[in-house]
Amino acid sequence: MEFERVLQCALEVVDIRSALRRDPTGRAARRLRDLALEATEEIASAAADEYRDYLAARETRDAREAAEGGLWPVLAVLTPVVAAVAAAVLLLIGYGARLAEVATGFATSVVTAGWVLALTAAVTACIGLWALLRTALRQREGTSECREPAGGTDVDRARERWRQALLERGLLPYLRSHLVADA
């Protein structure tokens, strides 16, 4: 997917875009894109060192996040589920006891506990969805641009170096050589 984004950026470079506009049918652009996708490994080898650096930075970050994350991600997923199931069970038992008119004090306590757990499930589900949305938006920032802003984390910088190497040493020379061959 990332390769295709960089390929799209390469196809938008001025000289390549100008050459492709000479074909009014648009077949040349599709053909060139298909050729590049078929030669992904060959093209990507031009930026292999930068890609290894990017993978290493990503693995380091993931290991650090796994060590730092610990129990929170597990709790974020399990708390709403467990609370909802427990709430359903307690509410069924409590309302069942009320209908049977058995142990009224017990039934009231169980129903109250069920509603507290239902509220807990709703609140923790909302918090989990908010965290998921925030993470997704953070991940999406800058991905539509051909060039991402400088700075960011080590992973962002390594990824940008890889993308630039892929573009400049891999895709652009490949696309230009195939444009010349077609002319």
N, CA and C of each residue as an Amber inpcrd file, in Angstrom:
protein
   549
   0.8220000  -1.1850000   0.0000000   0.0000000   0.0000000   0.0000000
   0.8740000   1.2600000   0.0000000   1.9020000   1.2470000   0.8200000
   2.8050000   2.3980000   0.8770000   3.5220000   2.5660000  -0.4600000
   3.9040000   1.4350000  -1.0740000   4.5470000   1.4800000  -2.3840000
   3.6240000   2.1700000  -3.3870000   2.3450000   1.8430000  -3.3440000
   1.3890000   2.4420000  -4.2820000   1.2260000   3.9350000  -4.0480000
   1.3010000   4.3670000  -2.7890000   1.2320000   5.8090000  -2.5090000
   2.4280000   6.5370000  -3.1100000   3.6080000   5.9510000  -2.9290000
   4.8090000   6.5870000  -3.4810000   4.7610000   6.5290000  -5.0040000
   4.2490000   5.4460000  -5.5670000   4.0830000   5.3450000  -7.0180000
   3.1590000   6.4390000  -7.5230000   2.0620000   6.6840000  -6.8170000
   1.1390000   7.7460000  -7.2200000   1.8330000   9.0990000  -7.1910000
   2.6530000   9.3270000  -6.1740000   3.4180000  10.5770000  -6.1060000
   4.3820000  10.6830000  -7.2740000   5.0130000   9.5680000  -7.6420000
   5.9540000   9.5700000  -8.7610000   5.2280000   9.8740000 -10.0720000
   4.0410000   9.3460000 -10.2170000   3.2720000   9.6120000 -11.4360000
   2.8100000  11.0630000 -11.5230000   2.8360000  11.7590000 -10.4070000
   2.4260000  13.1620000 -10.3880000   3.5920000  14.1280000 -10.5500000
   4.8220000  13.5970000 -10.6650000   5.9820000  14.4530000 -10.9040000
   5.8060000  15.0980000 -12.2750000   6.2060000  16.3480000 -12.4040000
   5.8980000  17.1690000 -13.5740000   6.2810000  16.5080000 -14.8960000
   7.5150000  16.0520000 -15.0480000   7.9270000  15.5020000 -16.3470000
   7.1770000  14.2180000 -16.6990000   6.9040000  13.3950000 -15.7270000
   6.1730000  12.1500000 -15.9880000   4.7120000  12.4470000 -16.2900000
   4.1290000  13.3430000 -15.5170000   2.7320000  13.7090000 -15.7490000
   2.5650000  14.3400000 -17.1350000   3.5050000  15.1920000 -17.5330000
   3.4360000  15.8210000 -18.8580000   3.5260000  14.7850000 -19.9660000
   4.4300000  13.8310000 -19.8110000   4.5700000  12.7880000 -20.8300000
   3.3110000  11.9270000 -20.9130000   2.7170000  11.6450000 -19.7920000
   1.5110000  10.8040000 -19.7830000   0.3000000  11.5360000 -20.3460000
   0.2790000  12.8500000 -20.2360000  -0.8620000  13.6210000 -20.7680000
  -0.8910000  13.6090000 -22.2880000   0.2050000  13.2560000 -22.9210000
   0.2360000  13.1910000 -24.3820000  -0.6530000  12.0750000 -24.9090000
  -0.9570000  11.1030000 -24.0610000  -1.8380000  10.0010000 -24.4450000
  -3.2460000  10.3330000 -23.9600000  -4.1390000  10.7430000 -24.8720000
  -5.4900000  11.1420000 -24.4590000  -6.3360000   9.9820000 -23.9440000
  -5.9730000   8.7620000 -24.2640000  -6.7740000   7.6150000 -23.8210000
  -6.4970000   7.2600000 -22.3650000  -5.3520000   7.6450000 -21.8410000
  -4.9890000   7.3020000 -20.4730000  -4.4000000   5.9070000 -20.3360000
  -4.2590000   5.2210000 -21.4490000  -3.7170000   3.8600000 -21.4050000
  -2.2460000   3.8540000 -20.9880000  -1.5150000   4.8530000 -21.4100000
  -0.0850000   4.9020000 -21.0750000   0.1070000   4.9910000 -19.5610000
  -0.7130000   5.7700000 -18.9010000  -0.5990000   5.9120000 -17.4450000
  -0.9240000   4.5890000 -16.7580000  -1.9760000   3.9300000 -17.1920000
  -2.3370000   2.6360000 -16.6000000  -1.2550000   1.5900000 -16.8640000
  -0.7270000   1.5970000 -18.0940000   0.3140000   0.6350000 -18.4520000
   1.5700000   0.8700000 -17.6140000   1.9690000   2.1220000 -17.4850000
   3.1640000   2.4490000 -16.7100000   2.9700000   2.0790000 -15.2440000
   1.8040000   2.3470000 -14.7190000   1.4970000   1.9850000 -13.3230000
   1.5450000   0.4680000 -13.1440000   0.9400000  -0.2660000 -14.0750000
   0.9440000  -1.7250000 -14.0000000   2.3560000  -2.2890000 -14.0950000
   3.1710000  -1.7210000 -14.9900000   4.5590000  -2.1750000 -15.1060000
   5.3170000  -1.9720000 -13.7980000   5.1070000  -0.8140000 -13.1890000
   5.7940000  -0.5170000 -11.9310000   5.3300000  -1.4610000 -10.8250000
   4.0470000  -1.7630000 -10.7760000   3.5400000  -2.6850000  -9.7510000
   4.0820000  -4.0990000  -9.9570000   4.2550000  -4.4920000 -11.2080000
   4.8240000  -5.8090000 -11.4900000   6.3010000  -5.8760000 -11.1010000
   6.9810000  -4.7370000 -11.1540000   8.4180000  -4.6890000 -10.8560000
   8.6800000  -4.1570000  -9.4460000   7.7370000  -4.3520000  -8.5510000
   7.8610000  -3.8100000  -7.1950000   9.1650000  -4.2090000  -6.5260000
   9.5090000  -5.4810000  -6.5760000  10.7340000  -5.9390000  -5.8990000
  11.9680000  -5.2940000  -6.4930000  12.0360000  -5.2430000  -7.8090000
  13.1880000  -4.6300000  -8.4840000  13.3120000  -3.1540000  -8.1030000
  12.2090000  -2.4490000  -8.1330000  12.2210000  -1.0190000  -7.8240000
  12.5520000  -0.7940000  -6.3530000  11.9410000  -1.5780000  -5.4790000
  12.1370000  -1.4110000  -4.0380000  13.5680000  -1.7180000  -3.6180000
  14.2710000  -2.5380000  -4.3830000  15.6540000  -2.8750000  -4.0160000
  16.5570000  -1.6400000  -4.0190000  16.1750000  -0.6150000  -4.7470000
  16.9800000   0.6150000  -4.7820000  16.9680000   1.3380000  -3.4360000
  15.9760000   1.0550000  -2.6090000  15.8710000   1.7050000  -1.3010000
  15.8930000   0.6710000  -0.1820000  16.5730000  -0.4380000  -0.4100000
  16.5730000  -1.5380000   0.5550000  17.1890000  -1.1390000   1.8920000
  18.2780000  -0.3750000   1.8750000  18.9230000   0.0170000   3.1350000
  17.9970000   0.8920000   3.9780000  17.3590000   1.8510000   3.3240000
  16.4350000   2.7320000   4.0400000  15.2260000   1.9540000   4.5610000
  14.7860000   0.9530000   3.8070000  13.6610000   0.1450000   4.2440000
  14.0350000  -0.6720000   5.4790000  15.2490000  -1.2350000   5.4850000
  15.7070000  -1.9720000   6.6670000  15.7620000  -1.0580000   7.8860000
  16.2550000   0.1800000   7.6860000  16.2970000   1.1430000   8.7980000
  14.8880000   1.4610000   9.3030000  13.9570000   1.6150000   8.3820000
  12.5720000   1.8980000   8.7420000  11.9680000   0.7370000   9.5330000
  12.1960000  -0.4950000   9.0600000  11.6800000  -1.6610000   9.7820000
  12.2900000  -1.7790000  11.1760000  13.5780000  -1.5010000  11.2720000
  14.2380000  -1.5710000  12.5790000  13.6640000  -0.5290000  13.5290000
  13.4330000   0.6890000  13.0360000  12.8540000   1.7450000  13.8740000
  11.4400000   1.3720000  14.3010000  10.6850000   0.7800000  13.3880000
   9.3160000   0.3750000  13.7030000   9.2880000  -0.7530000  14.7290000
  10.1870000  -1.7120000  14.5820000  10.2500000  -2.8110000  15.5490000
  10.6460000  -2.3120000  16.9260000  11.5820000  -1.3670000  16.9620000
  11.9970000  -0.7880000  18.2380000  10.8300000  -0.0780000  18.9000000
  10.0870000   0.6990000  18.1070000   8.9240000   1.4040000  18.6510000
   7.8730000   0.4200000  19.1480000   7.6120000  -0.6090000  18.3440000
   6.5950000  -1.5860000  18.7430000   6.9790000  -2.3120000  20.0270000
   8.2610000  -2.6590000  20.1370000   8.7170000  -3.3330000  21.3590000
   8.5850000  -2.4080000  22.5630000   8.9170000  -1.1370000  22.3580000
   8.8050000  -0.1570000  23.4460000   7.3450000   0.0400000  23.8360000
   6.4710000   0.1460000  22.8390000   5.0470000   0.3300000  23.1260000
   4.4630000  -0.9000000  23.8150000   4.9130000  -2.0820000  23.4100000
   4.4230000  -3.3020000  24.0460000   4.8550000  -3.3420000  25.5120000
   6.0890000  -2.9160000  25.7630000   6.5800000  -2.9040000  27.1390000
   5.8680000  -1.8360000  27.9640000   5.6190000  -0.6880000  27.3360000
   4.9520000   0.4100000  28.0490000   3.4600000   0.1760000  28.1620000
   2.8820000  -0.4210000  27.1220000   1.4340000  -0.6120000  27.0830000
   0.9380000  -1.5140000  28.1810000   1.6080000  -2.6110000  28.3590000
   1.2650000  -3.5430000  29.4230000  -0.1870000  -3.9480000  29.4350000
  -0.8460000  -3.6600000  30.5200000  -2.1960000  -4.1340000  30.7780000
  -3.2840000  -3.2220000  30.1970000  -2.9730000  -1.9660000  29.8920000
  -4.0100000  -1.0190000  29.4570000  -4.7490000  -1.4400000  28.1950000
  -4.0700000  -1.8510000  27.1320000  -4.8320000  -2.2600000  25.9420000
  -5.7490000  -3.4520000  26.2150000  -5.2900000  -4.3720000  27.0290000
  -6.1200000  -5.5320000  27.3600000  -7.3550000  -5.0860000  28.1360000
  -7.1500000  -4.2100000  29.0920000  -8.2840000  -3.7090000  29.8790000
  -9.2590000  -2.9150000  29.0170000  -8.7220000  -2.1550000  28.0730000
  -9.5760000  -1.3450000  27.2050000 -10.5170000  -2.2130000  26.3740000
 -10.0660000  -3.3980000  26.0150000 -10.8970000  -4.2950000  25.2190000
 -11.8090000  -5.1430000  26.1020000 -11.2590000  -5.6710000  27.1740000
 -12.0210000  -6.6260000  27.9830000 -13.0330000  -5.9840000  28.9310000
 -12.7390000  -4.8220000  29.4640000 -13.6280000  -4.2180000  30.4570000
 -15.0560000  -4.0300000  29.9470000 -15.2680000  -3.4130000  28.7690000
 -16.6560000  -3.2580000  28.3220000 -17.3530000  -4.5930000  28.0840000
 -16.6310000  -5.5480000  27.5540000 -17.2350000  -6.8440000  27.2410000
 -17.6260000  -7.5770000  28.5220000 -16.6840000  -7.6700000  29.4520000
 -16.9530000  -8.3810000  30.7030000 -18.0500000  -7.6640000  31.4980000
 -17.9840000  -6.3340000  31.5390000 -19.0010000  -5.5820000  32.2800000
 -20.3810000  -5.7670000  31.6590000 -20.4690000  -5.7880000  30.3270000
 -21.7670000  -5.9640000  29.6630000 -22.3370000  -7.3580000  29.9200000
 -21.4910000  -8.3630000  29.8390000 -21.9620000  -9.7340000  30.0940000
 -22.4050000  -9.8800000  31.5500000 -21.6010000  -9.3640000  32.4650000
 -21.9510000  -9.4530000  33.8850000 -23.2400000  -8.6840000  34.1690000
 -23.3990000  -7.5130000  33.5310000 -24.6130000  -6.7280000  33.7200000
 -25.8370000  -7.5130000  33.2450000 -25.7240000  -8.1320000  32.0730000
 -26.8530000  -8.8990000  31.5440000 -27.2210000 -10.0560000  32.4810000
 -26.2140000 -10.7450000  32.9740000 -26.4800000 -11.8730000  33.8760000
 -27.1330000 -11.3930000  35.1690000 -26.5740000 -10.3380000  35.7620000
 -27.1230000  -9.8360000  37.0280000 -28.5360000  -9.2910000  36.8540000
 -28.7740000  -8.5920000  35.7480000 -30.1240000  -8.0640000  35.5190000
 -31.1310000  -9.1950000  35.3160000 -30.7390000 -10.2230000  34.6040000
 -31.6390000 -11.3740000  34.4300000 -31.9410000 -12.0470000  35.7710000
 -30.9010000 -12.2460000  36.5620000 -31.1110000 -12.8760000  37.8770000
 -31.9670000 -11.9780000  38.7720000 -31.6440000 -10.6910000  38.7970000
 -32.3670000  -9.7610000  39.6680000 -33.8240000  -9.6110000  39.2900000
 -34.0820000  -9.4000000  37.9920000 -35.4700000  -9.2540000  37.5710000
 -36.2080000 -10.5840000  37.6530000 -35.5050000 -11.6900000  37.4280000
 -36.1180000 -13.0110000  37.6030000 -36.5260000 -13.2380000  39.0550000
 -35.6710000 -12.8340000  39.9870000 -35.9870000 -12.9770000  41.4140000
 -37.1620000 -12.0800000  41.7910000 -37.2240000 -10.8940000  41.1920000
 -38.3580000 -10.0010000  41.4760000 -39.6650000 -10.6030000  40.9640000
 -39.6150000 -11.1540000  39.7500000 -40.8280000 -11.7700000  39.1930000
 -41.2870000 -12.9490000  40.0400000 -40.3530000 -13.7040000  40.5350000
 -40.6930000 -14.8640000  41.3680000 -41.0210000 -14.4520000  42.7880000
 -40.8200000 -13.1770000  43.0710000 -41.0700000 -12.6230000  44.4060000
 -40.3220000 -13.3960000  45.4830000 -39.0360000 -13.6610000  45.1790000
 -38.1650000 -14.3750000  46.1080000 -37.0300000 -13.4320000  46.4910000
 -36.7250000 -13.3220000  47.7570000 -35.5970000 -12.5320000  48.2640000
 -35.5860000 -11.1360000  47.6460000 -36.5570000 -10.3410000  47.9850000
 -36.7220000  -9.0130000  47.4100000 -35.5090000  -8.1270000  47.6380000
 -34.9300000  -8.1500000  48.8080000 -33.7330000  -7.3440000  49.0960000
 -32.5670000  -7.7710000  48.2370000 -32.3940000  -9.0780000  48.0830000
 -31.3280000  -9.6120000  47.2320000 -31.5600000  -9.2010000  45.7830000
 -32.8020000  -9.3200000  45.3200000 -33.1340000  -8.9830000  43.9340000
 -32.8300000  -7.5160000  43.6400000 -33.1840000  -6.6390000  44.5610000
 -32.9200000  -5.2100000  44.3720000 -31.4220000  -4.9380000  44.2980000
 -30.6560000  -5.5790000  45.1630000 -29.1960000  -5.4000000  45.1470000
 -28.5910000  -5.8970000  43.8360000 -29.0570000  -7.0250000  43.3570000
 -28.5230000  -7.5930000  42.1160000 -28.8880000  -6.7170000  40.9190000
 -30.1140000  -6.2090000  40.8950000 -30.5280000  -5.3210000  39.8010000
 -29.6850000  -4.0400000  39.8260000 -29.4770000  -3.4760000  41.0120000
 -28.6440000  -2.2700000  41.1290000 -27.2290000  -2.5470000  40.6320000
 -26.6570000  -3.6690000  41.0350000 -25.3160000  -4.0330000  40.5720000
 -25.3010000  -4.2140000  39.0560000 -26.3570000  -4.7900000  38.5120000
 -26.4530000  -4.9740000  37.0610000 -26.4530000  -3.6590000  36.3230000
 -27.2230000  -2.6860000  36.8270000 -27.2610000  -1.3790000  36.1670000
 -25.9340000  -0.6280000  36.3190000 -25.2640000  -0.7940000  37.4380000
 -23.9320000  -0.1740000  37.6130000 -22.9530000  -0.7700000  36.5970000
 -23.0020000  -2.0820000  36.4400000 -22.1320000  -2.7170000  35.4530000
 -22.4960000  -2.3190000  34.0260000 -23.7850000  -2.1460000  33.7500000
 -24.1960000  -1.6880000  32.4170000 -23.6500000  -0.2920000  32.1440000
 -23.7220000   0.5740000  33.1420000 -23.1590000   1.9200000  33.0010000
 -21.6430000   1.8430000  32.8110000 -20.9840000   0.9880000  33.5700000
 -19.5350000   0.7960000  33.4220000 -19.1960000   0.3260000  32.0090000
 -19.9680000  -0.6020000  31.4990000 -19.7390000  -1.1010000  30.1380000
 -19.8900000   0.0210000  29.1190000 -20.9290000   0.8390000  29.2660000
 -21.1620000   1.9300000  28.3160000 -20.0390000   2.9580000  28.3700000
 -19.6400000   3.3470000  29.5630000 -18.5920000   4.3620000  29.7110000
 -17.2620000   3.8450000  29.1680000 -16.8840000   2.6260000  29.5400000
 -15.6040000   2.0990000  29.0660000 -15.6160000   1.8430000  27.5610000
 -16.7680000   1.4830000  27.0020000 -16.8530000   1.3220000  25.5450000
 -16.6690000   2.6670000  24.8540000 -17.2630000   3.7220000  25.3840000
 -17.0990000   5.0580000  24.8130000 -15.6450000   5.5170000  24.8990000
 -15.0110000   5.2840000  26.0130000 -13.5990000   5.6530000  26.1730000
 -12.7390000   4.8700000  25.1840000 -13.0010000   3.5750000  25.0370000
 -12.2530000   2.7640000  24.0900000 -12.4420000   3.2230000  22.6540000
 -13.6660000   3.5570000  22.2780000 -13.9310000   4.0590000  20.9230000
 -13.2590000   5.3950000  20.6810000 -13.2790000   6.2600000  21.6950000
 -12.6110000   7.5530000  21.5770000 -11.1100000   7.3530000  21.3640000
 -10.4960000   6.4560000  22.1300000  -9.0570000   6.1890000  21.9910000
  -8.7490000   5.6010000  20.6120000  -9.6090000   4.7090000  20.1340000
  -9.4210000   4.1150000  18.8180000  -9.5340000   5.1620000  17.7210000
 -10.5190000   6.0250000  17.8090000 -10.7030000   7.0900000  16.8350000
  -9.5190000   8.0430000  16.8420000  -9.0690000   8.4120000  18.0320000
  -7.9180000   9.3180000  18.1480000  -6.6710000   8.7000000  17.5190000
  -6.4560000   7.4200000  17.7550000  -5.3090000   6.7280000  17.1740000
  -5.4240000   6.6610000  15.6590000  -6.6080000   6.3590000  15.1560000
  -6.8100000   6.2820000  13.7090000  -6.5770000   7.6380000  13.0510000
  -7.0590000   8.6950000  13.6620000  -6.8510000  10.0280000  13.0960000
  -5.3830000  10.4120000  13.1170000  -4.6970000  10.0490000  14.1830000
  -3.2690000  10.3500000  14.2800000  -2.4950000   9.5850000  13.2130000
  -2.8890000   8.3420000  12.9540000  -2.2200000   7.5170000  11.9400000
  -2.4880000   8.0620000  10.5410000  -3.6750000   8.6170000  10.3340000
  -4.0640000   9.0840000   9.0130000  -3.4290000  10.4180000   8.6420000
  -3.0540000  11.2130000   9.6220000  -2.5050000  12.5400000   9.3510000
  -1.2960000  12.4260000   8.4410000  -1.3230000  13.1930000   7.3660000
  -0.1770000  13.2640000   6.4820000  -0.0560000  12.1440000   5.4740000
  -0.9050000  11.1260000   5.5070000  -0.7360000  10.0140000   4.5790000
  -1.2030000  10.3510000   3.1730000  -1.9970000  11.3930000   2.9930000
  -2.4480000  11.7290000   1.6530000  -1.4260000  12.5860000   0.9120000
  -0.4720000  13.1080000   1.6160000   0.5420000  13.9470000   0.9950000
   1.6450000  13.0850000   0.3960000   2.2340000  13.5710000  -0.6920000
   3.3670000  12.8680000  -1.2760000   4.5910000  13.0100000  -0.3870000
   4.6780000  14.1100000   0.2720000   5.8130000  14.3260000   1.1610000
   5.2720000  14.6560000   2.5340000   5.6950000  13.8930000   3.4990000
   5.2230000  14.1230000   4.8570000   6.0850000  15.1740000   5.5320000
   5.5350000  15.8710000   6.5130000   6.2950000  16.9020000   7.1860000
   7.4960000  16.3220000   7.9280000   8.5430000  17.1200000   7.9890000
   9.7510000  16.7000000   8.7040000   9.4590000  16.6420000  10.1930000
  10.2970000  15.9520000  10.9120000  10.1080000  15.8490000  12.3540000
   9.3670000  14.5860000  12.7050000   8.6790000  14.6380000  13.7930000
   7.9490000  13.4620000  14.2270000   8.8630000  12.5010000  14.9610000
   8.4460000  11.2600000  15.0090000   9.2040000  10.2430000  15.7270000
  10.3230000   9.7000000  14.8520000  11.1500000   8.8630000  15.4610000
  12.2170000   8.1990000  14.6950000  11.6180000   7.3580000  13.5730000
  10.4930000   6.7370000  13.8460000   9.8350000   5.9140000  12.8300000
   9.3600000   6.7840000  11.6740000   8.7850000   7.9380000  11.9770000
   8.3180000   8.8460000  10.9240000   9.4780000   9.3130000  10.0520000
  10.5820000   9.6580000  10.6850000  11.7490000  10.1180000   9.9260000
  12.3350000   8.9900000   9.0760000  12.4150000   7.7880000   9.6370000
  12.9460000   6.6480000   8.8790000  12.0200000   6.3070000   7.7030000
  10.7290000   6.3850000   7.9590000   9.7560000   6.1200000   6.8910000
   9.8770000   7.1450000   5.7850000  10.0350000   8.4050000   6.1280000
  10.1710000   9.4550000   5.1170000  11.4640000   9.2910000   4.3170000
  12.5630000   8.9030000   4.9940000  13.8220000   8.6540000   4.2650000
  13.6480000   7.5020000   3.2800000  12.9410000   6.4490000   3.7130000
  12.6960000   5.3140000   2.8190000  11.8290000   5.7310000   1.6380000
  10.7860000   6.4740000   1.9010000   9.8960000   6.9230000   0.8200000
  10.6410000   7.7830000  -0.1920000  11.4840000   8.6830000   0.3140000
  12.2600000   9.5450000  -0.5870000  13.2350000   8.7170000  -1.4230000
  13.9140000   7.7600000  -0.7930000  14.8470000   6.9110000  -1.5350000
  14.0960000   6.0740000  -2.5710000  12.9600000   5.5380000  -2.1900000
  12.1420000   4.7560000  -3.1110000  11.7080000   5.6070000  -4.2960000
  11.3190000   6.8210000  -4.0210000  10.8850000   7.7310000  -5.0790000
  12.0500000   8.1230000  -5.9820000  13.1210000   8.6240000  -5.3810000
  14.2200000   9.2050000  -6.1610000  15.1290000   8.1640000  -6.8160000
  15.4080000   7.0700000  -6.1290000  16.3450000   6.0840000  -6.6790000
  15.6620000   4.8730000  -7.2910000  14.3770000   4.6960000  -6.9890000
  13.6730000   3.5380000  -7.5020000  12.6320000   3.8630000  -8.5440000
  11.5850000   4.5380000  -8.1130000  10.4340000   4.7530000  -8.9920000
  10.6980000   5.7330000 -10.1290000  11.2360000   6.8990000  -9.8160000
  11.4270000   7.8910000 -10.8850000  12.3520000   7.3900000 -11.9960000
  13.5150000   6.8030000 -11.6780000  14.3330000   6.2730000 -12.7780000
  13.6210000   5.1700000 -13.5750000  12.9020000   4.3050000 -12.8840000
  12.1820000   3.2290000 -13.5630000  11.1140000   3.8080000 -14.4940000
  10.3070000   4.7060000 -13.9780000   9.2380000   5.2880000 -14.7970000
   9.8050000   6.0680000 -15.9750000  10.8530000   6.8530000 -15.7460000
  11.4560000   7.6370000 -16.8330000  12.0500000   6.7360000 -17.9040000
  12.6690000   5.6340000 -17.4990000  13.2470000   4.7200000 -18.5090000
  12.1560000   4.0870000 -19.3470000  11.0090000   3.7960000 -18.7580000
   9.9250000   3.2040000 -19.5230000   9.1750000   4.2500000 -20.3590000
   9.2080000   5.4980000 -19.9550000   8.6390000   6.5620000 -20.7870000
   9.4860000   6.7550000 -22.0240000  10.8180000   6.7460000 -21.8660000
  11.7390000   6.9060000 -22.9980000  11.5920000   5.7280000 -23.9540000
  11.4440000   4.5360000 -23.4000000  11.3090000   3.3460000 -24.2340000
  10.0250000   3.3810000 -25.0680000   8.9820000   3.9900000 -24.5170000
   7.7070000   4.0730000 -25.2320000   7.7000000   5.1640000 -26.2870000
   8.5570000   6.1440000 -26.1620000   8.5330000   7.3020000 -27.0730000
   9.0500000   6.9700000 -28.4410000
